[in-house]
XYZ file of C-alpha atoms in Angstrom:
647
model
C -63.518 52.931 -18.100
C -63.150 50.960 -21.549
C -64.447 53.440 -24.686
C -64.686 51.165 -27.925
C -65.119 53.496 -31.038
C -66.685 52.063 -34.411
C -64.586 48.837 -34.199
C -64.871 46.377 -36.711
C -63.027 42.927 -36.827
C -62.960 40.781 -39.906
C -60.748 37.717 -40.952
C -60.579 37.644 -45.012
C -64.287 37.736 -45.817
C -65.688 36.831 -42.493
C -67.031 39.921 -40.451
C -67.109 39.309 -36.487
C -68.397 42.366 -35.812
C -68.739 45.909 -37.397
C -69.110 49.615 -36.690
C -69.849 48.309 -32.631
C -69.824 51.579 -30.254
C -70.021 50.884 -26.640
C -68.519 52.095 -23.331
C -68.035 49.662 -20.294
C -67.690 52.186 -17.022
C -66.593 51.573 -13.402
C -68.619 49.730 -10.738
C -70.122 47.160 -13.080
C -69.054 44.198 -14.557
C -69.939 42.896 -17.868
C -70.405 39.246 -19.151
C -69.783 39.067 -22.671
C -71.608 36.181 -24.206
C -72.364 34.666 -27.703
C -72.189 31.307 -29.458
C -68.750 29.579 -29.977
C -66.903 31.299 -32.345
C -68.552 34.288 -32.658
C -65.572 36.563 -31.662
C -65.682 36.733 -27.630
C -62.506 36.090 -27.419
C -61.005 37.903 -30.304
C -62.846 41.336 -28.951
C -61.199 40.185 -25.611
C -58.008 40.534 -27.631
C -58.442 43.698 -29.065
C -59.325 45.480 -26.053
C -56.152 44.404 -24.457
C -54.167 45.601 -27.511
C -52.817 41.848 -28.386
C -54.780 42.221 -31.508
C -55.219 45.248 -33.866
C -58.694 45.898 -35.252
C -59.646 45.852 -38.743
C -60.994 49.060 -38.027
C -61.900 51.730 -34.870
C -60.082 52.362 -31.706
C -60.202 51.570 -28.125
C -59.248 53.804 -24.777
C -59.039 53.912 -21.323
C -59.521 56.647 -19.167
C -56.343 58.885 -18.530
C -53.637 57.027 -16.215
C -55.615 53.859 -16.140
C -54.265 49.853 -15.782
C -55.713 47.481 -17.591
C -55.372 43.717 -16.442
C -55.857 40.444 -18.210
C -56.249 37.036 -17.562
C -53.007 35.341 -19.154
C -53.687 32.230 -21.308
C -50.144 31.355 -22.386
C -49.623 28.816 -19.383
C -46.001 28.196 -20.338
C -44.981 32.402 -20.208
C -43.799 32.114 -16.687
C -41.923 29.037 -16.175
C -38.924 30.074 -14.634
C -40.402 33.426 -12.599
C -41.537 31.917 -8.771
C -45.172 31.823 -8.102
C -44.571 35.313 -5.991
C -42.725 37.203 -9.111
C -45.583 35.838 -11.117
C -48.134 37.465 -9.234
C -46.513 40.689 -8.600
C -45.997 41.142 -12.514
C -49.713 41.911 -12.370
C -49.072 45.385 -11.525
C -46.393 46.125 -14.233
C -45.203 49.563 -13.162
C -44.142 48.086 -9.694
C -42.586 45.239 -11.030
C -40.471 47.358 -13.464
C -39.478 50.097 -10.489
C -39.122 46.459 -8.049
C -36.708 45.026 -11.153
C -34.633 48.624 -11.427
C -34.135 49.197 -7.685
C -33.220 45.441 -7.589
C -30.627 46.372 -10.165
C -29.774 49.786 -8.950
C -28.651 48.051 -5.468
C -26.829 45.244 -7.109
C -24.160 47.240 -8.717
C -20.657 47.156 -7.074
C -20.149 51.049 -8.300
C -23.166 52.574 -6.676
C -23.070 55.774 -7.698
C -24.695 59.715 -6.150
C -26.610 59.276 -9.538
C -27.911 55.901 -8.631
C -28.401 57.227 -5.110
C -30.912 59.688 -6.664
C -32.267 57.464 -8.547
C -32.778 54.852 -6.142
C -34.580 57.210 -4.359
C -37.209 58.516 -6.864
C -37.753 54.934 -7.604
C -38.086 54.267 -3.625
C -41.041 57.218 -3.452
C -42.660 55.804 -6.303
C -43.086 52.547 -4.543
C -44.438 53.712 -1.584
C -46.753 55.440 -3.518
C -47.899 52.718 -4.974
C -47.572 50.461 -1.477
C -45.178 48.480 -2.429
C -44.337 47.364 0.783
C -47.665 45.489 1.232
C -47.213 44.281 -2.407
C -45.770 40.494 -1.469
C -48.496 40.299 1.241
C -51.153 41.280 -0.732
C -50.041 38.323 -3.605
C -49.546 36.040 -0.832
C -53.710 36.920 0.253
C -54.749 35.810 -3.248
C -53.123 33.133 -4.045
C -53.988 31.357 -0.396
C -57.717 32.950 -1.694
C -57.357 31.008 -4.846
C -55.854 27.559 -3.033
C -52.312 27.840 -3.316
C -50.632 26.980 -0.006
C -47.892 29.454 1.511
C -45.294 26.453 0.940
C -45.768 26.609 -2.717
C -45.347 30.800 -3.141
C -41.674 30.208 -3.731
C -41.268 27.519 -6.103
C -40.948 28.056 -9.941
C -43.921 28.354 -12.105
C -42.668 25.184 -13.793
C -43.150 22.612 -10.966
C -46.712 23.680 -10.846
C -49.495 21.227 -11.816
C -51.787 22.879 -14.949
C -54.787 23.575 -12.444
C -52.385 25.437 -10.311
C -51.006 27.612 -12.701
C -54.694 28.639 -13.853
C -54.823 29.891 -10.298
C -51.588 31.458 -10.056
C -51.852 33.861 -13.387
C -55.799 34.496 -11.843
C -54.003 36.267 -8.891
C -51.643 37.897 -11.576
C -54.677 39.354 -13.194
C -55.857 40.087 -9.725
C -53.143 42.094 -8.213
C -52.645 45.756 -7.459
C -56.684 46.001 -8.057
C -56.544 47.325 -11.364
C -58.654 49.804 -13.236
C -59.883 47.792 -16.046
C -59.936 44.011 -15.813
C -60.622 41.430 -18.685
C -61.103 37.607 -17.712
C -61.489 35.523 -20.281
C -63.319 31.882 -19.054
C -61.596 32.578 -15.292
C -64.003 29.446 -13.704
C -62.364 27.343 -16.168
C -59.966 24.223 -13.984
C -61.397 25.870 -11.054
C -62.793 23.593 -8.097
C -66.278 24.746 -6.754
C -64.882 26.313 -3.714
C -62.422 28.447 -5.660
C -65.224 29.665 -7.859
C -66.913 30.888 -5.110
C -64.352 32.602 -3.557
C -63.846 34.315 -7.276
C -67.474 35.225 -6.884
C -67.485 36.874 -3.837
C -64.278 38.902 -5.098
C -65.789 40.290 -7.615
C -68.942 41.251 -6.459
C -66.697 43.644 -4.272
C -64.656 45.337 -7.056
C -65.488 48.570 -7.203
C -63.628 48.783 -11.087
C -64.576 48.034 -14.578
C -64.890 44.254 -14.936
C -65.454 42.350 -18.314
C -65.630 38.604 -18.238
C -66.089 35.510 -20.551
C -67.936 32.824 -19.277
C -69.366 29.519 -20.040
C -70.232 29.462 -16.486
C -74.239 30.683 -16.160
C -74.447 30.596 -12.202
C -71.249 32.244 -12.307
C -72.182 35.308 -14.833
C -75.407 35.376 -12.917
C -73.910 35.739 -9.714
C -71.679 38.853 -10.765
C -72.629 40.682 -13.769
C -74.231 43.730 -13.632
C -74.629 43.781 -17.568
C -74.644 41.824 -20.674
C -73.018 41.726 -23.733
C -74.307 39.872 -26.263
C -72.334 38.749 -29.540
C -74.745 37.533 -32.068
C -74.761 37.716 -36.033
C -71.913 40.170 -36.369
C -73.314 42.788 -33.954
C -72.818 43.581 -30.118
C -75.922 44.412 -28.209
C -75.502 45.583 -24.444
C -78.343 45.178 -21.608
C -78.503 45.640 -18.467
C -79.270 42.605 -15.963
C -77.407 38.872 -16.002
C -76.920 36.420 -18.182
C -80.620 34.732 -16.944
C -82.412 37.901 -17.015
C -80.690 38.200 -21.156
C -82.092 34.405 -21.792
C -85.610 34.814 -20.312
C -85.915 37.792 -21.826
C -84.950 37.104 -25.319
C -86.977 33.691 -25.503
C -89.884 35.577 -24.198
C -89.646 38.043 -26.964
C -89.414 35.257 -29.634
C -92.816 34.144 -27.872
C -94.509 36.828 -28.730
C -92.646 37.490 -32.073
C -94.492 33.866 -32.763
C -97.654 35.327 -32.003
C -98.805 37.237 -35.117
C -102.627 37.740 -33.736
C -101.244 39.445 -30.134
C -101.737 43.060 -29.965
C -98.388 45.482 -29.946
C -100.007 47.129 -26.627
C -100.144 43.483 -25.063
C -96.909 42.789 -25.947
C -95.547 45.735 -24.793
C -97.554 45.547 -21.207
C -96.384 41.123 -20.932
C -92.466 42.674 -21.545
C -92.735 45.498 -19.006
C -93.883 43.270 -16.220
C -91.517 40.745 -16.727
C -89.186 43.458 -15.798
C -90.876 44.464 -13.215
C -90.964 41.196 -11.467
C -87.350 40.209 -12.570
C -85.678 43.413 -11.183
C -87.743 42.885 -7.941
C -85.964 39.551 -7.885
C -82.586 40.890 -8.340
C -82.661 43.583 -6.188
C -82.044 41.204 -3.412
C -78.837 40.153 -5.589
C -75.203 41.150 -4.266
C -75.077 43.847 -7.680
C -78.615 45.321 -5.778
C -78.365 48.835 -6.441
C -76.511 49.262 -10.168
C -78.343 46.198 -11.726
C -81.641 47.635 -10.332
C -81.134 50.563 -11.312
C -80.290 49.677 -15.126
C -83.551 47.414 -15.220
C -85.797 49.913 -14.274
C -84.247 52.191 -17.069
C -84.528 49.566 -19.344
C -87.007 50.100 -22.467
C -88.945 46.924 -23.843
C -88.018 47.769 -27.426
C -84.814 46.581 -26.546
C -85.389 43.181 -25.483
C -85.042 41.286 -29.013
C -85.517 37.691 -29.621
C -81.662 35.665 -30.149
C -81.692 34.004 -33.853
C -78.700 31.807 -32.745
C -78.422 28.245 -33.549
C -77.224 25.558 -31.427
C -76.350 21.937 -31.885
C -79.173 19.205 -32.018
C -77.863 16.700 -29.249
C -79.384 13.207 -29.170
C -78.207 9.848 -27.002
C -79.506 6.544 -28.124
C -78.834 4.222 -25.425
C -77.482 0.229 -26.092
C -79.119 -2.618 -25.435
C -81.193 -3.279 -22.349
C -78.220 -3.891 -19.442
C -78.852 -5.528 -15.860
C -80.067 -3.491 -13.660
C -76.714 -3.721 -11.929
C -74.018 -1.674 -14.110
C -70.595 -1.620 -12.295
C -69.577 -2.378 -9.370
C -66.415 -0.484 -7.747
C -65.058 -2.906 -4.753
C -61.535 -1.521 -2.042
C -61.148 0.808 -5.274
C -57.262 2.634 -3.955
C -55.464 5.153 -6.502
C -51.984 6.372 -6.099
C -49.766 8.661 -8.066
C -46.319 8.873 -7.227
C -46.437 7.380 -3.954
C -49.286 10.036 -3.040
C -52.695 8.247 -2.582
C -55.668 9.922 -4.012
C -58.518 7.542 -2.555
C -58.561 5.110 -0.457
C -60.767 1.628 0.006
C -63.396 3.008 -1.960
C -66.618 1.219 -2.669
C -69.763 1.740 -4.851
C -72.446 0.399 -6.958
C -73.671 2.086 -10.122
C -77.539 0.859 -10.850
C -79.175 1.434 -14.368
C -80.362 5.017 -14.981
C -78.565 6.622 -11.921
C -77.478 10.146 -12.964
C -74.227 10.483 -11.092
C -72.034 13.497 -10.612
C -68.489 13.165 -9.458
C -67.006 16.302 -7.824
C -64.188 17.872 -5.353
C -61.057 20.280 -5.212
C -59.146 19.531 -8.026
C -56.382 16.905 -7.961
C -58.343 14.676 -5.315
C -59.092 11.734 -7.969
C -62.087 12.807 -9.755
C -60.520 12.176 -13.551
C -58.784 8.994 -12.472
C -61.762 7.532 -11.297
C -63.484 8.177 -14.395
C -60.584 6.466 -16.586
C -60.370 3.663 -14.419
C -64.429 3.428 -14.923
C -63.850 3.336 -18.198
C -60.790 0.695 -18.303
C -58.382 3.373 -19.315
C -56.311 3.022 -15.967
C -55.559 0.166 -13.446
C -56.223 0.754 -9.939
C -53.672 0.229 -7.566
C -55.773 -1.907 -5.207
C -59.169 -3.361 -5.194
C -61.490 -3.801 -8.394
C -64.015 -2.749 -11.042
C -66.784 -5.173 -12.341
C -68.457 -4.390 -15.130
C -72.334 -5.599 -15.544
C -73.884 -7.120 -18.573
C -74.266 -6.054 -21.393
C -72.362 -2.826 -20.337
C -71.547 -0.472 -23.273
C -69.566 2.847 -22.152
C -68.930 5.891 -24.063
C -66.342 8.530 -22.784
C -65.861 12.046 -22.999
C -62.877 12.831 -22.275
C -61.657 16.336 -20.795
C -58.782 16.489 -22.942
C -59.923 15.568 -26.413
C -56.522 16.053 -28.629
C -56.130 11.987 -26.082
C -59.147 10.672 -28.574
C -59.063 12.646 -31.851
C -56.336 12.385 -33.946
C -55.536 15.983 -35.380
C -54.833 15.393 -39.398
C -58.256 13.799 -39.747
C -60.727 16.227 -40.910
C -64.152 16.905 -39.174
C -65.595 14.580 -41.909
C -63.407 11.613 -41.303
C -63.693 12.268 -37.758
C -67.378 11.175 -37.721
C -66.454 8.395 -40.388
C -64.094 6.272 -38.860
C -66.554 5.349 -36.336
C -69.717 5.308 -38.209
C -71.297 2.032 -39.623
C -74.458 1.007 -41.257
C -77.182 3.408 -43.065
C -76.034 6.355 -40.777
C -72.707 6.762 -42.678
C -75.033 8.047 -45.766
C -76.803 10.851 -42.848
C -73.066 11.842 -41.912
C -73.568 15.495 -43.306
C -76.893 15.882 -41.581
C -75.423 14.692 -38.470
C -72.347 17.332 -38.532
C -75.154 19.901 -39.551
C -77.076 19.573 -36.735
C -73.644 20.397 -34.447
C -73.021 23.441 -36.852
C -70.483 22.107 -39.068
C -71.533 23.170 -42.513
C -70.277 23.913 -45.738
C -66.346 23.807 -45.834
C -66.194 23.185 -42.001
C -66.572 19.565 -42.472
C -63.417 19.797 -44.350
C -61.227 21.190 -41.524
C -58.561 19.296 -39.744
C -59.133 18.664 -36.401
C -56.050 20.184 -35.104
C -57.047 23.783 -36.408
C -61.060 23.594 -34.675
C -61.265 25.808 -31.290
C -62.276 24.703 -28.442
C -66.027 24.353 -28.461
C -65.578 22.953 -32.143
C -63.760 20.245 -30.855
C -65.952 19.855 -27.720
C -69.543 19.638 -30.748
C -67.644 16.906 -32.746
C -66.895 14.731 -29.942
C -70.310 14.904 -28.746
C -71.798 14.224 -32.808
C -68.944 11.396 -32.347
C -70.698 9.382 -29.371
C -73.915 9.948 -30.581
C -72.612 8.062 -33.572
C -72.692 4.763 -31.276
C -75.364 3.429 -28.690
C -74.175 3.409 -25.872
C -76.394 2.819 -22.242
C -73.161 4.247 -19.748
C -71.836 7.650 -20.434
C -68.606 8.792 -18.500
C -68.085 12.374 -19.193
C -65.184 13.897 -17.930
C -65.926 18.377 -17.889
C -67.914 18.044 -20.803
C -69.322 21.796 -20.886
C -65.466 22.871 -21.112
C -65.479 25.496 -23.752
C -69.521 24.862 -24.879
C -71.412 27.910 -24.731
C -74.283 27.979 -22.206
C -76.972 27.213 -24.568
C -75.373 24.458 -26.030
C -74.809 23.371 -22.243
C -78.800 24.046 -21.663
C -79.023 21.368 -24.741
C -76.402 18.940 -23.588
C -77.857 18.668 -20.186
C -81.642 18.419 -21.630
C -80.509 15.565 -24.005
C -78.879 14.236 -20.863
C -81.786 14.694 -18.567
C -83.865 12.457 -21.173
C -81.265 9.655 -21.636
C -82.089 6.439 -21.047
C -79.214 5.296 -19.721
C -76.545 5.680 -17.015
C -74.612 8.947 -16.758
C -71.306 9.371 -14.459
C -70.063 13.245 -15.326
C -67.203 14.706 -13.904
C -68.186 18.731 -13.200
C -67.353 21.946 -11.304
C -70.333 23.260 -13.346
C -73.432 23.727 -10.724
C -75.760 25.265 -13.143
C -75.506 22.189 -15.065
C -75.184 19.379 -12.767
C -78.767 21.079 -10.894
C -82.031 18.918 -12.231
C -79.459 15.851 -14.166
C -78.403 14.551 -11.510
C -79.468 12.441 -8.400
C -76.479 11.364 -6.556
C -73.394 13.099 -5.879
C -69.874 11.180 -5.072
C -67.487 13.790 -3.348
C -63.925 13.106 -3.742
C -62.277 14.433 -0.280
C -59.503 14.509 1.743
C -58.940 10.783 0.294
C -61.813 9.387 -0.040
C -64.821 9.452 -1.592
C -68.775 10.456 -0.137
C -71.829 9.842 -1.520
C -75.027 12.612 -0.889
C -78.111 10.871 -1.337
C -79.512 13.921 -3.413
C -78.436 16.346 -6.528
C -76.111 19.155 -6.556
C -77.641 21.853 -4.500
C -78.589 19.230 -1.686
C -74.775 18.120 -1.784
C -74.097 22.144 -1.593
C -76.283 22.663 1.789
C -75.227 19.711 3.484
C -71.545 20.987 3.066
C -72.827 24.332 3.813
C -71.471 25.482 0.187
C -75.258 26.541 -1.075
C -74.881 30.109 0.567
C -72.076 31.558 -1.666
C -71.561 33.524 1.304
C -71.198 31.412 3.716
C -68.428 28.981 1.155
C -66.340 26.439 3.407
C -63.083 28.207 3.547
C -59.204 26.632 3.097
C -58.011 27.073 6.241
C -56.385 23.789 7.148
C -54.312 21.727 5.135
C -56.157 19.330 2.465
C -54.716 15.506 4.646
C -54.757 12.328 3.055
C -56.724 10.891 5.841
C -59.911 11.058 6.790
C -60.478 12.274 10.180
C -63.570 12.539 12.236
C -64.731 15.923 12.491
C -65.624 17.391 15.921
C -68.956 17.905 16.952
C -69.985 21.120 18.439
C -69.562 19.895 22.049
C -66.031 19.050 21.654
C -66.349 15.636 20.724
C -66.453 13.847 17.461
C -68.386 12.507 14.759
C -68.507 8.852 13.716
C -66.158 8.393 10.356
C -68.384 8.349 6.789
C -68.871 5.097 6.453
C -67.489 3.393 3.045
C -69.612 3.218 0.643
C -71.761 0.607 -0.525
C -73.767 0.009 -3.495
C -77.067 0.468 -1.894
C -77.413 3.018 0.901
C -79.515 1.840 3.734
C -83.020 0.948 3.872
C -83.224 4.347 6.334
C -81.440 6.406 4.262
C -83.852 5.868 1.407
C -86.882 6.043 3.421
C -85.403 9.372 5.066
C -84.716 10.356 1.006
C -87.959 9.801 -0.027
C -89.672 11.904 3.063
C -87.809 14.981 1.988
C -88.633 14.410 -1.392
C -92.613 13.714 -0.881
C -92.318 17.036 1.277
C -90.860 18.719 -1.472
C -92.853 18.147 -3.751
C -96.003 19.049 -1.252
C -94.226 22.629 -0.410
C -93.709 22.915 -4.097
C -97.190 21.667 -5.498
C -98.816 24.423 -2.961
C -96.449 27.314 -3.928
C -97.363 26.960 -7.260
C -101.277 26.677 -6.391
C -101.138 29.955 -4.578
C -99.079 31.991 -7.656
C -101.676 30.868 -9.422
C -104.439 32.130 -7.645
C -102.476 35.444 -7.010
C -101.963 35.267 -11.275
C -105.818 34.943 -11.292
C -106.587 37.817 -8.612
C -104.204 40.531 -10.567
C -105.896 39.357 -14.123
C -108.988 40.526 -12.372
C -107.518 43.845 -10.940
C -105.964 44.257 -14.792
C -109.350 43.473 -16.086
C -111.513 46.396 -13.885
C -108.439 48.753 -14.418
C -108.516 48.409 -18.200
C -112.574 48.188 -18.232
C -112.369 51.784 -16.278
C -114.825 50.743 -13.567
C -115.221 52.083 -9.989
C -111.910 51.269 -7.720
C -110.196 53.344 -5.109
C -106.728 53.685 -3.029
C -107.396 50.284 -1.038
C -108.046 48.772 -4.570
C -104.796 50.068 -5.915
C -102.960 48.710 -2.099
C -104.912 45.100 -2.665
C -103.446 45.066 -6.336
C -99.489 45.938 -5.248
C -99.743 43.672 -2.229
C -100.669 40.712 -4.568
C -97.590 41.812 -6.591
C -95.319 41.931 -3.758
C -96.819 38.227 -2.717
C -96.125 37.010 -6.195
C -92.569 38.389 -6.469
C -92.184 36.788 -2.369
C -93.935 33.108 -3.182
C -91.559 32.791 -6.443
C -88.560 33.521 -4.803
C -89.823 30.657 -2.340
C -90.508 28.693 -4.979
C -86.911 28.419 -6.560
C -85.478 27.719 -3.127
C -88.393 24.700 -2.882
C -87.569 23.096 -6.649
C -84.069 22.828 -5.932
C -84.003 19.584 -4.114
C -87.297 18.471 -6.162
C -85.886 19.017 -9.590
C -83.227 16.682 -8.952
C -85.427 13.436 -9.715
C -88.534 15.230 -11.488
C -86.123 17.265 -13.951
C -86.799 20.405 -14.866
């Protein structure tokens, strides 16, 4: 349990937050969420006591452990991926560190002796002895091999250390636990198993997240940061969203009666708890929605960035062509003999465990790197922008926001600079800031104003929701969705790839498949779209492809290499699913809206007082139950179908 008492944060005349009173309790866990910069992070800090508040206090319930989500990536360099883990629980690593020390002395001593052996009962209390095993569970969990437990912290690539200070946070399953954008670096697979974790812990869980299928999948509350006040409700992040635009709906609607309003709200609880009840968080987040009193759902005044891609000239319809494409680092090979055509408007999504390619394909795409066999051949008239994941490679950090924008800009839209950094929320003395003192997300809305600065009809973006907020994502990924032009994105972001994107390239085991189909079809076919039922990491990650076995013992023929066009069956095979999609679809939505008209009439000869009786009151709550039953069909349906119709 986490008690914060009247806290109030402010930074010279800047107020975060003030007099905020709240109480996060065991069994639920809480996504905190809120526009970039708005102090997420910084209350993040102050409930781990890393920063003091301007004012207030916060406590734990007596003889509780907090745990937190390290971000210093450097901290634990020269500890072994094991120590690093075990530090998690710091009470046994300090009794681990004294017996080790106690037993190292060349005088042992009958006081030592004693010692030694209140330290050894305080360890078993604490079952130490399972303590290395336990690590060794979550980090395999979280993708890092057995071979790798034992070497230093150092020698570990970025993306694995993100995973090894995870399982830090992790370990000993601690009382209160604060993760602070945990999804961030992680593959989709890893995610996942993150997801199912924590839909088990039985503690007091408060996360930061960017990540909307994530937050969605295991919060059982959320809290929202907005306009320098916290405001806690119960459901996910999409239940908090839905909500709150509905609300501004009606707050639009001057001429709609309070009682209305009030009767629209309630049932949109109704029908959203129904939905969530068959959720892993069933019986808590149920529970809190029913509770929940429509005077609390309030409509979000937040502002988000304005996001708008022009696209080039008109290029061929033929925009690169990737021929024997082979990448090596080190001697190691990444892909292999890969080979693909990108066609004008194709909406492409490159994804897979991390280290397997994904970023070098992109800057070899974009000229940045030279493959070590086979080619890249550019169409005409090809004009690419880049995002890249790391943007201190593009921006140079003494330039201010202003000259950021500037440097690039020609023509009349120099004179609409200010507008332009306006719309991405750089106003008043922000456009003066240097580059190397923006956060994050700052950084990530100026080098998005940056390429809209320049027509451009290919877009490579490399993570590009890194560090946005979701709503800004929801804008990035409209703007997207209505580009002209050809998109190649590099994501482990499913809520945002879902409706953008058409084709998906999976970089694997060295090379590279295509799925004819977006993100969730890609997740079914590799049995990933059941969270549940995730692929697991139980054999080694080879370099080779090798033919899987079929379920009679034999195997499977090889993917074949890919080509620019898949085959005339494929297509035709493509475009049956999709026509039957769009049939199962096109009669869900006929039927919910004769059930909509058939309750309208119920609500209408309720209201009116007329005759009815107990079968009238069944007929009405089986039309509700039908409703609730044909939408949750209908999601499942649109998946696939949203893909190439958008949203």
């Amino acid at each position: 349990m986490i008690a914060v008492n009247n806290l109030t944060q402010q930074f010279g005349k800047r107020v975060l937050f003030q007099d905020v009173n709240l109480k996060f309790t065991p069994g639920n866990c809480y996504g905190i969420i809120g526009a970039n910069g708005a102090g997420k992070s910084t209350l993040m800090r102050i409930l781990s006591d890393q920063l003091s508040p301007t004012h207030g206090s916060v406590s734990q319930g007596p003889g509780e452990r907090m745990s937190v989500l390290e971000q210093d990536h450097f901290k634990f360099d020269e500890c072994t991926v094991l120590d690093t883990v075990l530090q998690g629980h710091t009470v046994l690593w300090d009794i681990i560190k004294e017996k080790d020390a106690i037993y190292a002395k060349p005088d042992f001593s009958d006081e030592d002796g004693v010692r030694a052996a209140e330290l050894e009962e305080k360890f078993a209390e604490l079952e130490g002895w399972n303590a290395e095993s336990d690590a060794a569970a979550l980090l395999s969990g979280l993708g890092i091999k057995e071979e790798k437990h034992h070497m230093l912290m150092k020698d570990m690539s970025g993306n694995e250390k993100v995973r090894v200070l995870l399982a830090k946070a992790l370990f000993g399953n601690p009382d209160n636990l604060l993760l602070d954008e945990p999804t961030n670096d992680l593959d989709l697979d890893t995610v996942a198993w993150l997801e199912d974790y924590l839909s088990k812990f039985e503690n007091t869980v408060l996360v930061v997240s960017h990540d909307r299928h994530f937050l969605d999948s295991v919060c059982t509350h959320t809290l929202d940061i907005d306009y320098n006040k916290m405001t806690l409700f119960a459901g996910n992040y999409s239940f908090w969203y839905e909500s709150s635009q509905l609300a501004l709906r009606q707050q639009q609607q001057q001429n709609k009666k309070a009682e209305e309003k009030r009767k629209e709200l309630l049932e949109f609880i109704q029908r959203f708890s129904a939905n969530v009840a068959k959720s892993k968080q069933t019986t808590s987040r149920k529970k809190m929605l029913e509770k929940l009193n429509v005077e609390e759902i309030q409509p979000s005044s937040r502002r988000y960035p304005g996001i708008i891609f022009t696209p080039a000239r008109e290029p061929g319809n033929k925009i690169l062509e990737v021929h024997g494409l082979t990448a090596s680092v080190d001697g190691e090979i990444l892909f292999k003999d890969v080979n693909f055509t990108i066609e004008k408007g194709d909406k492409i999504a490159l994804v897979g465990r991390n280290g397997e390619g994904k970023t070098t394909m992109a800057r070899m795409l974009i000229g940045q790197l030279t493959p070590t066999e086979g080619f890249i051949r550019l169409g005409a008239n090809v004009n690419i922008g880049y995002y890249a994941q790391n943007q201190d490679d593009l921006m140079d950090g003494d330039f201010t926001v202003y000259d950021t924008l500037d440097r690039v800009a020609v023509g009349d839209i120099r004179t609409r600079l200010r507008d332009i950094l306006g719309a991405f929320l750089f106003r008043g003395e922000d456009i003066d800031k240097k580059v190397k003192v923006l956060s994050g997300g700052e950084r990530a809305r100026l080098a998005m104003a940056r390429m809209m600065l320049e027509p451009r009809n290919l877009l490579v973006l490399d993570e590009p929701t890194n560090h946005m907020d979701m709503r800004s994502k929801d804008i990035l990924k409209s703007a997207l969705m209505k580009y002209d032009g050809t998109v190649v994105v590099v994501s482990h972001d499913r809520e945002f790839l879902d409706g953008m994107v058409q084709k998906v390239y999976e970089f694997r085991d060295g090379g590279v498949k295509e799925y004819l189909g977006g993100i969730y079809y890609f997740l079914e076919k590799r049995k990933l779209e059941s969270l549940q039922e995730i692929e697991r990491r139980d054999a080694p990650v080879a370099k080779t492809v090798a033919a899987p076995k079929t379920a009679k013992g034999g195997t499977e023929p090889a993917a074949a290499p890919l080509s620019g066009k898949a085959s005339y069956e494929q297509r035709k095979e493509q475009e049956k699913l999709l026509r039957k999609l769009r049939k199962q679809v096109e009669g869900i939505e006929a039927e919910l809206a004769d059930i909509e008209r058939q309750i309208a009439e119920y609500d209408a000869r309720f209201a009116a007082g007329g005759a009815y009786n107990e079968a009238d009151f069944k007929a009405y709550n089986d039309l509700k139950a039908r409703y609730d039953h044909q939408m949750h069909e209908w999601e499942k349906a649109s998946y696939e179908l949203e893909i190439t119709e958008g949203e």
